[in-house]
PDB file of C-alpha atoms in Angstrom:
ATOM      1  CA  UNK H   1       1.381 -12.264  18.969  1.00  0.00           C
ATOM      2  CA  UNK H   2      -1.559 -13.127  17.224  1.00  0.00           C
ATOM      3  CA  UNK H   3      -1.412 -13.928  13.448  1.00  0.00           C
ATOM      4  CA  UNK H   4      -3.103 -11.662  11.123  1.00  0.00           C
ATOM      5  CA  UNK H   5      -6.105 -13.243   9.108  1.00  0.00           C
ATOM      6  CA  UNK H   6      -8.756 -12.564   6.710  1.00  0.00           C
ATOM      7  CA  UNK H   7     -12.393 -13.581   7.637  1.00  0.00           C
ATOM      8  CA  UNK H   8     -14.498 -15.243   4.970  1.00  0.00           C
ATOM      9  CA  UNK H   9     -18.084 -16.249   6.072  1.00  0.00           C
ATOM     10  CA  UNK H  10     -19.334 -19.514   4.746  1.00  0.00           C
ATOM     11  CA  UNK H  11     -23.116 -19.729   4.397  1.00  0.00           C
ATOM     12  CA  UNK H  12     -25.400 -22.543   2.908  1.00  0.00           C
ATOM     13  CA  UNK H  13     -23.218 -25.510   3.583  1.00  0.00           C
ATOM     14  CA  UNK H  14     -23.182 -28.110   6.404  1.00  0.00           C
ATOM     15  CA  UNK H  15     -19.544 -28.851   7.774  1.00  0.00           C
ATOM     16  CA  UNK H  16     -18.978 -32.129   9.763  1.00  0.00           C
ATOM     17  CA  UNK H  17     -15.699 -32.850  11.421  1.00  0.00           C
ATOM     18  CA  UNK H  18     -14.469 -36.448  11.757  1.00  0.00           C
ATOM     19  CA  UNK H  19     -11.899 -37.583  14.142  1.00  0.00           C
ATOM     20  CA  UNK H  20     -10.989 -40.460  16.434  1.00  0.00           C
ATOM     21  CA  UNK H  21      -7.957 -42.302  17.358  1.00  0.00           C
ATOM     22  CA  UNK H  22      -5.829 -44.533  15.128  1.00  0.00           C
ATOM     23  CA  UNK H  23      -7.629 -47.443  13.431  1.00  0.00           C
ATOM     24  CA  UNK H  24     -11.053 -46.610  14.786  1.00  0.00           C
ATOM     25  CA  UNK H  25     -12.834 -46.445  11.450  1.00  0.00           C
ATOM     26  CA  UNK H  26     -12.505 -42.735  10.440  1.00  0.00           C
ATOM     27  CA  UNK H  27     -11.773 -43.754   6.706  1.00  0.00           C
ATOM     28  CA  UNK H  28     -14.961 -45.838   6.595  1.00  0.00           C
ATOM     29  CA  UNK H  29     -17.082 -43.014   7.730  1.00  0.00           C
ATOM     30  CA  UNK H  30     -15.461 -40.749   5.138  1.00  0.00           C
ATOM     31  CA  UNK H  31     -16.049 -43.224   2.284  1.00  0.00           C
ATOM     32  CA  UNK H  32     -19.657 -43.466   3.172  1.00  0.00           C
ATOM     33  CA  UNK H  33     -19.978 -39.717   3.297  1.00  0.00           C
ATOM     34  CA  UNK H  34     -18.522 -39.448  -0.189  1.00  0.00           C
ATOM     35  CA  UNK H  35     -20.847 -42.254  -1.546  1.00  0.00           C
ATOM     36  CA  UNK H  36     -23.825 -40.037  -0.472  1.00  0.00           C
ATOM     37  CA  UNK H  37     -22.569 -36.916  -2.314  1.00  0.00           C
ATOM     38  CA  UNK H  38     -20.510 -35.179   0.339  1.00  0.00           C
ATOM     39  CA  UNK H  39     -17.296 -33.458  -0.228  1.00  0.00           C
ATOM     40  CA  UNK H  40     -14.608 -35.097   1.824  1.00  0.00           C
ATOM     41  CA  UNK H  41     -11.420 -33.349   2.985  1.00  0.00           C
ATOM     42  CA  UNK H  42      -8.508 -35.274   4.516  1.00  0.00           C
ATOM     43  CA  UNK H  43      -6.209 -32.979   6.574  1.00  0.00           C
ATOM     44  CA  UNK H  44      -3.465 -35.607   6.678  1.00  0.00           C
ATOM     45  CA  UNK H  45      -3.356 -35.705   2.934  1.00  0.00           C
ATOM     46  CA  UNK H  46      -3.156 -31.751   2.767  1.00  0.00           C
ATOM     47  CA  UNK H  47      -0.262 -32.032   5.003  1.00  0.00           C
ATOM     48  CA  UNK H  48       1.466 -34.493   2.895  1.00  0.00           C
ATOM     49  CA  UNK H  49       0.886 -32.400  -0.198  1.00  0.00           C
ATOM     50  CA  UNK H  50       2.320 -29.417   1.491  1.00  0.00           C
ATOM     51  CA  UNK H  51       5.482 -31.293   2.576  1.00  0.00           C
ATOM     52  CA  UNK H  52       5.966 -32.558  -1.039  1.00  0.00           C
ATOM     53  CA  UNK H  53       5.310 -29.523  -2.977  1.00  0.00           C
ATOM     54  CA  UNK H  54       5.697 -26.308  -0.915  1.00  0.00           C
ATOM     55  CA  UNK H  55       9.296 -24.954  -0.752  1.00  0.00           C
ATOM     56  CA  UNK H  56       8.717 -22.611   2.071  1.00  0.00           C
ATOM     57  CA  UNK H  57       7.227 -25.399   4.148  1.00  0.00           C
ATOM     58  CA  UNK H  58      10.022 -27.671   3.291  1.00  0.00           C
ATOM     59  CA  UNK H  59      12.700 -25.106   4.125  1.00  0.00           C
ATOM     60  CA  UNK H  60      10.920 -24.347   7.592  1.00  0.00           C
ATOM     61  CA  UNK H  61      10.824 -27.939   8.638  1.00  0.00           C
ATOM     62  CA  UNK H  62      14.384 -28.425   7.489  1.00  0.00           C
ATOM     63  CA  UNK H  63      15.532 -25.612   9.659  1.00  0.00           C
ATOM     64  CA  UNK H  64      13.564 -26.739  12.631  1.00  0.00           C
ATOM     65  CA  UNK H  65      14.403 -30.477  12.418  1.00  0.00           C
ATOM     66  CA  UNK H  66      17.579 -30.819  10.626  1.00  0.00           C
ATOM     67  CA  UNK H  67      18.499 -31.283   6.943  1.00  0.00           C
ATOM     68  CA  UNK H  68      18.265 -35.059   7.235  1.00  0.00           C
ATOM     69  CA  UNK H  69      14.487 -34.811   7.104  1.00  0.00           C
ATOM     70  CA  UNK H  70      14.785 -33.460   3.529  1.00  0.00           C
ATOM     71  CA  UNK H  71      15.180 -35.741   0.652  1.00  0.00           C
ATOM     72  CA  UNK H  72      17.442 -34.862  -2.285  1.00  0.00           C
ATOM     73  CA  UNK H  73      14.306 -33.596  -4.401  1.00  0.00           C
ATOM     74  CA  UNK H  74      13.479 -31.178  -1.720  1.00  0.00           C
ATOM     75  CA  UNK H  75      10.448 -33.165  -0.359  1.00  0.00           C
ATOM     76  CA  UNK H  76      10.149 -33.988   3.317  1.00  0.00           C
ATOM     77  CA  UNK H  77      10.924 -37.599   4.363  1.00  0.00           C
ATOM     78  CA  UNK H  78       7.944 -38.145   6.480  1.00  0.00           C
ATOM     79  CA  UNK H  79       9.161 -41.425   7.978  1.00  0.00           C
ATOM     80  CA  UNK H  80      12.300 -39.636   9.263  1.00  0.00           C
ATOM     81  CA  UNK H  81      10.472 -36.614  10.579  1.00  0.00           C
ATOM     82  CA  UNK H  82       7.810 -38.987  12.217  1.00  0.00           C
ATOM     83  CA  UNK H  83      10.538 -40.574  14.213  1.00  0.00           C
ATOM     84  CA  UNK H  84      11.792 -37.238  15.512  1.00  0.00           C
ATOM     85  CA  UNK H  85       8.332 -36.012  16.616  1.00  0.00           C
ATOM     86  CA  UNK H  86       6.384 -39.111  17.622  1.00  0.00           C
ATOM     87  CA  UNK H  87       7.986 -39.517  21.114  1.00  0.00           C
ATOM     88  CA  UNK H  88       8.652 -35.815  21.519  1.00  0.00           C
ATOM     89  CA  UNK H  89       5.436 -33.764  22.440  1.00  0.00           C
ATOM     90  CA  UNK H  90       7.383 -30.444  22.341  1.00  0.00           C
ATOM     91  CA  UNK H  91       8.672 -31.146  18.822  1.00  0.00           C
ATOM     92  CA  UNK H  92       5.299 -32.288  17.558  1.00  0.00           C
ATOM     93  CA  UNK H  93       3.739 -29.188  18.979  1.00  0.00           C
ATOM     94  CA  UNK H  94       6.346 -27.058  16.804  1.00  0.00           C
ATOM     95  CA  UNK H  95       5.461 -29.092  13.792  1.00  0.00           C
ATOM     96  CA  UNK H  96       1.825 -28.488  14.203  1.00  0.00           C
ATOM     97  CA  UNK H  97       2.218 -24.683  14.528  1.00  0.00           C
ATOM     98  CA  UNK H  98       4.090 -24.809  11.273  1.00  0.00           C
ATOM     99  CA  UNK H  99       1.568 -26.777   9.283  1.00  0.00           C
ATOM    100  CA  UNK H 100      -1.930 -25.806  10.792  1.00  0.00           C
ATOM    101  CA  UNK H 101      -2.196 -22.300   9.273  1.00  0.00           C
ATOM    102  CA  UNK H 102      -1.516 -23.668   5.792  1.00  0.00           C
ATOM    103  CA  UNK H 103      -3.829 -26.519   6.282  1.00  0.00           C
ATOM    104  CA  UNK H 104      -6.757 -24.158   7.326  1.00  0.00           C
ATOM    105  CA  UNK H 105      -6.071 -22.061   4.077  1.00  0.00           C
ATOM    106  CA  UNK H 106      -6.424 -25.213   2.046  1.00  0.00           C
ATOM    107  CA  UNK H 107      -9.541 -26.361   3.686  1.00  0.00           C
ATOM    108  CA  UNK H 108     -11.122 -22.982   3.432  1.00  0.00           C
ATOM    109  CA  UNK H 109     -10.211 -22.758  -0.160  1.00  0.00           C
ATOM    110  CA  UNK H 110     -11.880 -26.236  -0.934  1.00  0.00           C
ATOM    111  CA  UNK H 111     -14.995 -25.208   1.093  1.00  0.00           C
ATOM    112  CA  UNK H 112     -15.334 -22.100  -0.849  1.00  0.00           C
ATOM    113  CA  UNK H 113     -14.852 -23.467  -4.244  1.00  0.00           C
ATOM    114  CA  UNK H 114     -17.170 -26.660  -4.107  1.00  0.00           C
ATOM    115  CA  UNK H 115     -20.703 -26.733  -5.140  1.00  0.00           C
ATOM    116  CA  UNK H 116     -21.518 -29.329  -2.738  1.00  0.00           C
ATOM    117  CA  UNK H 117     -23.465 -28.250   0.305  1.00  0.00           C
ATOM    118  CA  UNK H 118     -22.332 -31.162   2.668  1.00  0.00           C
ATOM    119  CA  UNK H 119     -18.667 -31.218   3.641  1.00  0.00           C
ATOM    120  CA  UNK H 120     -16.876 -33.973   5.804  1.00  0.00           C
ATOM    121  CA  UNK H 121     -13.416 -33.020   7.239  1.00  0.00           C
ATOM    122  CA  UNK H 122     -11.183 -35.798   8.645  1.00  0.00           C
ATOM    123  CA  UNK H 123      -8.288 -34.755  11.020  1.00  0.00           C
ATOM    124  CA  UNK H 124      -6.545 -36.660  13.828  1.00  0.00           C
ATOM    125  CA  UNK H 125      -6.191 -33.436  15.862  1.00  0.00           C
ATOM    126  CA  UNK H 126      -9.416 -31.982  14.863  1.00  0.00           C
ATOM    127  CA  UNK H 127     -10.608 -31.297  18.346  1.00  0.00           C
ATOM    128  CA  UNK H 128      -7.246 -30.109  19.615  1.00  0.00           C
ATOM    129  CA  UNK H 129      -6.580 -27.679  16.623  1.00  0.00           C
ATOM    130  CA  UNK H 130      -8.314 -24.812  15.035  1.00  0.00           C
ATOM    131  CA  UNK H 131     -10.355 -26.944  12.499  1.00  0.00           C
ATOM    132  CA  UNK H 132     -13.108 -27.768  15.121  1.00  0.00           C
ATOM    133  CA  UNK H 133     -14.215 -24.152  14.845  1.00  0.00           C
ATOM    134  CA  UNK H 134     -14.949 -24.537  11.114  1.00  0.00           C
ATOM    135  CA  UNK H 135     -17.524 -27.308  11.761  1.00  0.00           C
ATOM    136  CA  UNK H 136     -21.110 -27.469  12.647  1.00  0.00           C
ATOM    137  CA  UNK H 137     -20.901 -31.133  14.128  1.00  0.00           C
ATOM    138  CA  UNK H 138     -18.049 -33.198  15.456  1.00  0.00           C
ATOM    139  CA  UNK H 139     -18.351 -36.974  14.762  1.00  0.00           C
ATOM    140  CA  UNK H 140     -15.976 -39.383  16.646  1.00  0.00           C
ATOM    141  CA  UNK H 141     -15.298 -42.907  15.800  1.00  0.00           C
ATOM    142  CA  UNK H 142     -14.512 -45.494  18.593  1.00  0.00           C
ATOM    143  CA  UNK H 143     -13.700 -49.037  19.059  1.00  0.00           C
ATOM    144  CA  UNK H 144     -12.047 -51.480  21.504  1.00  0.00           C
ATOM    145  CA  UNK H 145      -8.326 -51.488  21.793  1.00  0.00           C
ATOM    146  CA  UNK H 146      -8.248 -55.139  20.471  1.00  0.00           C
ATOM    147  CA  UNK H 147     -10.128 -54.105  17.266  1.00  0.00           C
ATOM    148  CA  UNK H 148      -7.280 -51.353  16.767  1.00  0.00           C
ATOM    149  CA  UNK H 149      -4.485 -53.840  17.230  1.00  0.00           C
ATOM    150  CA  UNK H 150      -6.046 -56.203  14.830  1.00  0.00           C
ATOM    151  CA  UNK H 151      -6.452 -53.601  12.082  1.00  0.00           C
ATOM    152  CA  UNK H 152      -2.962 -52.194  12.449  1.00  0.00           C
ATOM    153  CA  UNK H 153      -1.463 -55.682  12.411  1.00  0.00           C
ATOM    154  CA  UNK H 154      -3.478 -57.114   9.609  1.00  0.00           C
ATOM    155  CA  UNK H 155      -4.259 -53.936   7.454  1.00  0.00           C
ATOM    156  CA  UNK H 156      -0.952 -52.029   7.959  1.00  0.00           C
ATOM    157  CA  UNK H 157       1.399 -54.581   8.758  1.00  0.00           C
ATOM    158  CA  UNK H 158       2.705 -53.418  11.966  1.00  0.00           C
ATOM    159  CA  UNK H 159       4.183 -55.777  14.651  1.00  0.00           C
ATOM    160  CA  UNK H 160       2.230 -56.263  17.757  1.00  0.00           C
ATOM    161  CA  UNK H 161       4.755 -54.198  19.818  1.00  0.00           C
ATOM    162  CA  UNK H 162       4.580 -51.269  17.162  1.00  0.00           C
ATOM    163  CA  UNK H 163       0.928 -51.368  17.077  1.00  0.00           C
ATOM    164  CA  UNK H 164       0.583 -51.185  20.789  1.00  0.00           C
ATOM    165  CA  UNK H 165       3.124 -48.415  20.989  1.00  0.00           C
ATOM    166  CA  UNK H 166       1.082 -46.223  18.418  1.00  0.00           C
ATOM    167  CA  UNK H 167      -2.169 -46.740  20.268  1.00  0.00           C
ATOM    168  CA  UNK H 168      -0.804 -45.966  23.651  1.00  0.00           C
ATOM    169  CA  UNK H 169       1.073 -42.825  22.379  1.00  0.00           C
ATOM    170  CA  UNK H 170      -2.235 -41.089  21.715  1.00  0.00           C
ATOM    171  CA  UNK H 171      -4.601 -39.561  24.202  1.00  0.00           C
ATOM    172  CA  UNK H 172      -7.392 -41.797  25.568  1.00  0.00           C
ATOM    173  CA  UNK H 173     -10.521 -41.990  23.275  1.00  0.00           C
ATOM    174  CA  UNK H 174     -12.796 -40.793  25.932  1.00  0.00           C
ATOM    175  CA  UNK H 175     -11.273 -37.354  25.714  1.00  0.00           C
ATOM    176  CA  UNK H 176     -12.661 -37.092  22.154  1.00  0.00           C
ATOM    177  CA  UNK H 177     -15.850 -38.707  22.891  1.00  0.00           C
ATOM    178  CA  UNK H 178     -16.603 -36.302  25.579  1.00  0.00           C
ATOM    179  CA  UNK H 179     -16.536 -33.353  22.938  1.00  0.00           C
ATOM    180  CA  UNK H 180     -18.504 -35.178  20.177  1.00  0.00           C
ATOM    181  CA  UNK H 181     -21.893 -34.409  18.958  1.00  0.00           C
ATOM    182  CA  UNK H 182     -22.163 -37.971  17.395  1.00  0.00           C
ATOM    183  CA  UNK H 183     -20.231 -41.167  18.504  1.00  0.00           C
ATOM    184  CA  UNK H 184     -20.143 -44.085  16.049  1.00  0.00           C
ATOM    185  CA  UNK H 185     -18.862 -47.401  17.490  1.00  0.00           C
ATOM    186  CA  UNK H 186     -17.101 -49.458  14.890  1.00  0.00           C
ATOM    187  CA  UNK H 187     -16.492 -52.771  16.935  1.00  0.00           C
ATOM    188  CA  UNK H 188     -18.936 -54.717  14.591  1.00  0.00           C
ATOM    189  CA  UNK H 189     -19.025 -55.663  11.031  1.00  0.00           C
ATOM    190  CA  UNK H 190     -18.970 -53.073   8.230  1.00  0.00           C
ATOM    191  CA  UNK H 191     -22.722 -53.127   7.638  1.00  0.00           C
ATOM    192  CA  UNK H 192     -23.127 -52.394  11.373  1.00  0.00           C
ATOM    193  CA  UNK H 193     -21.170 -49.193  10.945  1.00  0.00           C
ATOM    194  CA  UNK H 194     -22.978 -48.148   7.833  1.00  0.00           C
ATOM    195  CA  UNK H 195     -26.354 -48.619   9.540  1.00  0.00           C
ATOM    196  CA  UNK H 196     -25.163 -46.174  12.330  1.00  0.00           C
ATOM    197  CA  UNK H 197     -23.859 -43.810   9.758  1.00  0.00           C
ATOM    198  CA  UNK H 198     -27.267 -43.747   7.954  1.00  0.00           C
ATOM    199  CA  UNK H 199     -28.969 -43.129  11.105  1.00  0.00           C
ATOM    200  CA  UNK H 200     -26.982 -39.981  12.002  1.00  0.00           C
ATOM    201  CA  UNK H 201     -26.760 -38.953   8.212  1.00  0.00           C
ATOM    202  CA  UNK H 202     -30.445 -38.775   8.196  1.00  0.00           C
ATOM    203  CA  UNK H 203     -30.579 -36.572  11.164  1.00  0.00           C
ATOM    204  CA  UNK H 204     -28.332 -33.934   9.775  1.00  0.00           C
ATOM    205  CA  UNK H 205     -29.949 -30.418   9.579  1.00  0.00           C
ATOM    206  CA  UNK H 206     -30.515 -29.045   6.109  1.00  0.00           C
ATOM    207  CA  UNK H 207     -27.420 -27.182   4.670  1.00  0.00           C
ATOM    208  CA  UNK H 208     -29.587 -24.101   4.163  1.00  0.00           C
ATOM    209  CA  UNK H 209     -30.413 -23.959   7.719  1.00  0.00           C
ATOM    210  CA  UNK H 210     -26.843 -24.361   9.024  1.00  0.00           C
ATOM    211  CA  UNK H 211     -25.520 -21.217  10.842  1.00  0.00           C
ATOM    212  CA  UNK H 212     -22.805 -19.130   8.951  1.00  0.00           C
ATOM    213  CA  UNK H 213     -19.270 -20.168   9.996  1.00  0.00           C
ATOM    214  CA  UNK H 214     -16.420 -17.519   9.958  1.00  0.00           C
ATOM    215  CA  UNK H 215     -13.278 -19.050   8.415  1.00  0.00           C
ATOM    216  CA  UNK H 216     -10.174 -17.266   9.770  1.00  0.00           C
ATOM    217  CA  UNK H 217      -7.628 -17.519   6.839  1.00  0.00           C
ATOM    218  CA  UNK H 218      -4.085 -16.470   7.936  1.00  0.00           C
ATOM    219  CA  UNK H 219      -2.374 -13.827   5.603  1.00  0.00           C
ATOM    220  CA  UNK H 220       1.240 -14.652   6.336  1.00  0.00           C
ATOM    221  CA  UNK H 221       1.354 -18.293   5.408  1.00  0.00           C
ATOM    222  CA  UNK H 222       3.322 -17.768   2.235  1.00  0.00           C
ATOM    223  CA  UNK H 223       1.288 -20.469   0.309  1.00  0.00           C
ATOM    224  CA  UNK H 224       0.522 -18.750  -2.974  1.00  0.00           C
ATOM    225  CA  UNK H 225      -1.361 -21.773  -4.317  1.00  0.00           C
ATOM    226  CA  UNK H 226      -4.203 -21.201  -1.715  1.00  0.00           C
ATOM    227  CA  UNK H 227      -4.278 -17.452  -1.927  1.00  0.00           C
ATOM    228  CA  UNK H 228      -8.102 -16.663  -2.935  1.00  0.00           C
ATOM    229  CA  UNK H 229      -7.525 -13.593  -4.971  1.00  0.00           C
ATOM    230  CA  UNK H 230      -4.297 -12.264  -6.475  1.00  0.00           C
ATOM    231  CA  UNK H 231      -3.677  -8.654  -5.405  1.00  0.00           C
ATOM    232  CA  UNK H 232      -4.386  -5.862  -7.778  1.00  0.00           C
ATOM    233  CA  UNK H 233      -1.447  -4.761  -9.931  1.00  0.00           C
ATOM    234  CA  UNK H 234      -0.016  -1.702  -8.491  1.00  0.00           C
ATOM    235  CA  UNK H 235      -0.335   1.569 -10.611  1.00  0.00           C
ATOM    236  CA  UNK H 236       2.708   2.673 -12.403  1.00  0.00           C
ATOM    237  CA  UNK H 237       4.084   5.451 -10.206  1.00  0.00           C
ATOM    238  CA  UNK H 238       7.048   6.115 -12.610  1.00  0.00           C
ATOM    239  CA  UNK H 239       6.978   9.941 -13.391  1.00  0.00           C
ATOM    240  CA  UNK H 240       6.149  10.602 -16.894  1.00  0.00           C
ATOM    241  CA  UNK H 241       9.086  11.722 -19.137  1.00  0.00           C
ATOM    242  CA  UNK H 242       9.018  15.490 -19.895  1.00  0.00           C
ATOM    243  CA  UNK H 243       7.660  16.456 -23.393  1.00  0.00           C
ATOM    244  CA  UNK H 244      10.260  16.335 -26.113  1.00  0.00           C
ATOM    245  CA  UNK H 245      11.281  19.846 -27.149  1.00  0.00           C
ATOM    246  CA  UNK H 246      10.955  20.051 -30.931  1.00  0.00           C
ATOM    247  CA  UNK H 247      13.632  22.149 -32.724  1.00  0.00           C
ATOM    248  CA  UNK H 248      13.293  24.551 -35.531  1.00  0.00           C
ATOM    249  CA  UNK H 249      14.492  23.515 -39.139  1.00  0.00           C
ATOM    250  CA  UNK H 250      17.868  25.174 -38.339  1.00  0.00           C
ATOM    251  CA  UNK H 251      18.399  22.816 -35.351  1.00  0.00           C
ATOM    252  CA  UNK H 252      17.748  25.508 -32.632  1.00  0.00           C
ATOM    253  CA  UNK H 253      15.126  25.304 -30.123  1.00  0.00           C
ATOM    254  CA  UNK H 254      14.223  29.092 -30.145  1.00  0.00           C
ATOM    255  CA  UNK H 255      13.779  31.463 -32.978  1.00  0.00           C
ATOM    256  CA  UNK H 256      17.018  32.856 -34.516  1.00  0.00           C
ATOM    257  CA  UNK H 257      17.699  36.357 -33.359  1.00  0.00           C
ATOM    258  CA  UNK H 258      17.248  38.923 -36.093  1.00  0.00           C
ATOM    259  CA  UNK H 259      20.679  40.470 -35.761  1.00  0.00           C
ATOM    260  CA  UNK H 260      22.301  37.035 -36.218  1.00  0.00           C
ATOM    261  CA  UNK H 261      20.033  36.459 -39.257  1.00  0.00           C
ATOM    262  CA  UNK H 262      21.271  39.715 -40.874  1.00  0.00           C
ATOM    263  CA  UNK H 263      24.965  38.723 -40.193  1.00  0.00           C
ATOM    264  CA  UNK H 264      24.373  35.307 -41.865  1.00  0.00           C
ATOM    265  CA  UNK H 265      22.851  36.835 -44.909  1.00  0.00           C
ATOM    266  CA  UNK H 266      25.074  37.671 -47.814  1.00  0.00           C
ATOM    267  CA  UNK H 267      23.989  41.141 -48.395  1.00  0.00           C
ATOM    268  CA  UNK H 268      22.030  43.720 -46.332  1.00  0.00           C
ATOM    269  CA  UNK H 269      19.687  46.078 -48.316  1.00  0.00           C
ATOM    270  CA  UNK H 270      19.772  49.552 -47.267  1.00  0.00           C
ATOM    271  CA  UNK H 271      16.015  49.821 -47.471  1.00  0.00           C
ATOM    272  CA  UNK H 272      15.417  46.916 -45.232  1.00  0.00           C
ATOM    273  CA  UNK H 273      12.490  47.341 -42.893  1.00  0.00           C
ATOM    274  CA  UNK H 274      13.144  48.182 -39.283  1.00  0.00           C
ATOM    275  CA  UNK H 275      11.114  45.303 -37.739  1.00  0.00           C
ATOM    276  CA  UNK H 276      11.112  41.659 -39.267  1.00  0.00           C
ATOM    277  CA  UNK H 277       8.694  39.025 -38.451  1.00  0.00           C
ATOM    278  CA  UNK H 278      10.106  36.028 -36.621  1.00  0.00           C
ATOM    279  CA  UNK H 279      10.058  32.796 -38.448  1.00  0.00           C
ATOM    280  CA  UNK H 280       7.622  30.394 -36.767  1.00  0.00           C
ATOM    281  CA  UNK H 281       9.042  27.249 -35.407  1.00  0.00           C
ATOM    282  CA  UNK H 282       7.621  23.806 -34.471  1.00  0.00           C
ATOM    283  CA  UNK H 283       8.327  24.362 -30.894  1.00  0.00           C
ATOM    284  CA  UNK H 284       4.806  24.955 -29.001  1.00  0.00           C
ATOM    285  CA  UNK H 285       6.425  25.399 -25.691  1.00  0.00           C
ATOM    286  CA  UNK H 286       5.220  28.855 -24.210  1.00  0.00           C
ATOM    287  CA  UNK H 287       8.107  31.383 -24.152  1.00  0.00           C
ATOM    288  CA  UNK H 288       8.227  34.852 -22.521  1.00  0.00           C
ATOM    289  CA  UNK H 289       7.494  37.694 -24.778  1.00  0.00           C
ATOM    290  CA  UNK H 290      10.555  39.220 -26.432  1.00  0.00           C
ATOM    291  CA  UNK H 291      11.930  42.391 -24.813  1.00  0.00           C
ATOM    292  CA  UNK H 292      10.902  45.653 -26.721  1.00  0.00           C
ATOM    293  CA  UNK H 293      13.787  47.282 -28.589  1.00  0.00           C
ATOM    294  CA  UNK H 294      14.570  50.701 -27.490  1.00  0.00           C
ATOM    295  CA  UNK H 295      13.937  53.197 -30.306  1.00  0.00           C
ATOM    296  CA  UNK H 296      17.237  54.254 -32.001  1.00  0.00           C
ATOM    297  CA  UNK H 297      18.115  57.935 -31.687  1.00  0.00           C
ATOM    298  CA  UNK H 298      17.094  59.986 -34.589  1.00  0.00           C
ATOM    299  CA  UNK H 299      19.742  61.564 -36.794  1.00  0.00           C
ATOM    300  CA  UNK H 300      19.279  64.574 -38.910  1.00  0.00           C
ATOM    301  CA  UNK H 301      20.900  64.350 -42.220  1.00  0.00           C
ATOM    302  CA  UNK H 302      21.675  67.003 -44.945  1.00  0.00           C
ATOM    303  CA  UNK H 303      18.794  67.815 -47.311  1.00  0.00           C
ATOM    304  CA  UNK H 304      20.505  65.927 -50.089  1.00  0.00           C
ATOM    305  CA  UNK H 305      20.614  62.571 -48.200  1.00  0.00           C
ATOM    306  CA  UNK H 306      17.880  60.052 -47.236  1.00  0.00           C
ATOM    307  CA  UNK H 307      18.184  59.123 -43.379  1.00  0.00           C
ATOM    308  CA  UNK H 308      17.539  55.540 -42.311  1.00  0.00           C
ATOM    309  CA  UNK H 309      16.305  55.317 -38.770  1.00  0.00           C
ATOM    310  CA  UNK H 310      17.440  51.904 -36.957  1.00  0.00           C
ATOM    311  CA  UNK H 311      19.559  50.588 -34.281  1.00  0.00           C
ATOM    312  CA  UNK H 312      23.181  51.055 -35.276  1.00  0.00           C
ATOM    313  CA  UNK H 313      25.286  47.802 -35.873  1.00  0.00           C
ATOM    314  CA  UNK H 314      28.975  47.165 -35.881  1.00  0.00           C
ATOM    315  CA  UNK H 315      29.028  46.935 -39.718  1.00  0.00           C
ATOM    316  CA  UNK H 316      27.689  50.779 -39.707  1.00  0.00           C
ATOM    317  CA  UNK H 317      30.916  52.037 -38.233  1.00  0.00           C
ATOM    318  CA  UNK H 318      32.668  52.867 -41.429  1.00  0.00           C
ATOM    319  CA  UNK H 319      29.618  54.820 -42.714  1.00  0.00           C
ATOM    320  CA  UNK H 320      29.166  56.614 -39.512  1.00  0.00           C
ATOM    321  CA  UNK H 321      32.752  57.742 -39.645  1.00  0.00           C
ATOM    322  CA  UNK H 322      32.323  58.878 -43.268  1.00  0.00           C
ATOM    323  CA  UNK H 323      29.345  61.009 -42.363  1.00  0.00           C
ATOM    324  CA  UNK H 324      31.337  62.453 -39.350  1.00  0.00           C
ATOM    325  CA  UNK H 325      34.101  63.238 -41.827  1.00  0.00           C
ATOM    326  CA  UNK H 326      31.923  65.016 -44.338  1.00  0.00           C
ATOM    327  CA  UNK H 327      29.967  66.931 -41.581  1.00  0.00           C
ATOM    328  CA  UNK H 328      33.290  68.301 -40.071  1.00  0.00           C
ATOM    329  CA  UNK H 329      35.108  68.840 -43.470  1.00  0.00           C
ATOM    330  CA  UNK H 330      37.651  66.194 -42.459  1.00  0.00           C
TER     331      UNK H 330
END
């Protein structure tokens, strides 16, 4: 299954990849490039940084190779891990599959952020891995096996047996040389190496003329520190609360019915108008129009009485009974 990635186009910068077998002079080439103003990126140092600081990487390695490869502070014990993968090609391949995507993200990030227009990338597995596709040129360092042994024994303190084992564990130098754009022999003195470096440095094309390079940055590595842009904050989809209903001064959310207002009053004047205007409330919520009251039946009274035309109420029962009593003479 192919990993999802984001493509970033790099223009206006010249990228040189540097590789070679152990103790063949890669570090010397990187130092010379830095002295001439290039940005240098060491893939091995990026791997070490990830193993020291990234908890996702640390957890994945511990699951794959056992809890013994993890120190009490969470960091990966590279010495212990190296013993497990050095003589096991399958285990080494698994480890590389874990770290390569994150290393690519780190390299792409540094390439995008720098204002330098010449970049040198050092990686022991540069040609075998995906980093070669990020480079315009591949430079390979080479020297005789005897020079390798001397450097490992004198500079790194290895025993002859250990140095020999490390050299023979790697693929032959000629496999890298066959894929190189530039080969620098480092058998001689340092000034000889510098002379060769200057020769090829001066032959580099202008960065502005370098073809654009597409950087395939994986999206699922889980390394937040190398993400180029934080995702935009998601819009708040929480539904808005309904508007608060305001109550009338009496604590009700609708006008008080007229009949209830009359019942609440202490007295009811006989000359009260048939219709009253509702007291406006603070509630602005639209309400259905009130139902029209049916007209009360008209009552004909004697010539000496004044009739009041309105809807009958329970309190009118005594008066109505009295009128009936008078009209029927008891």
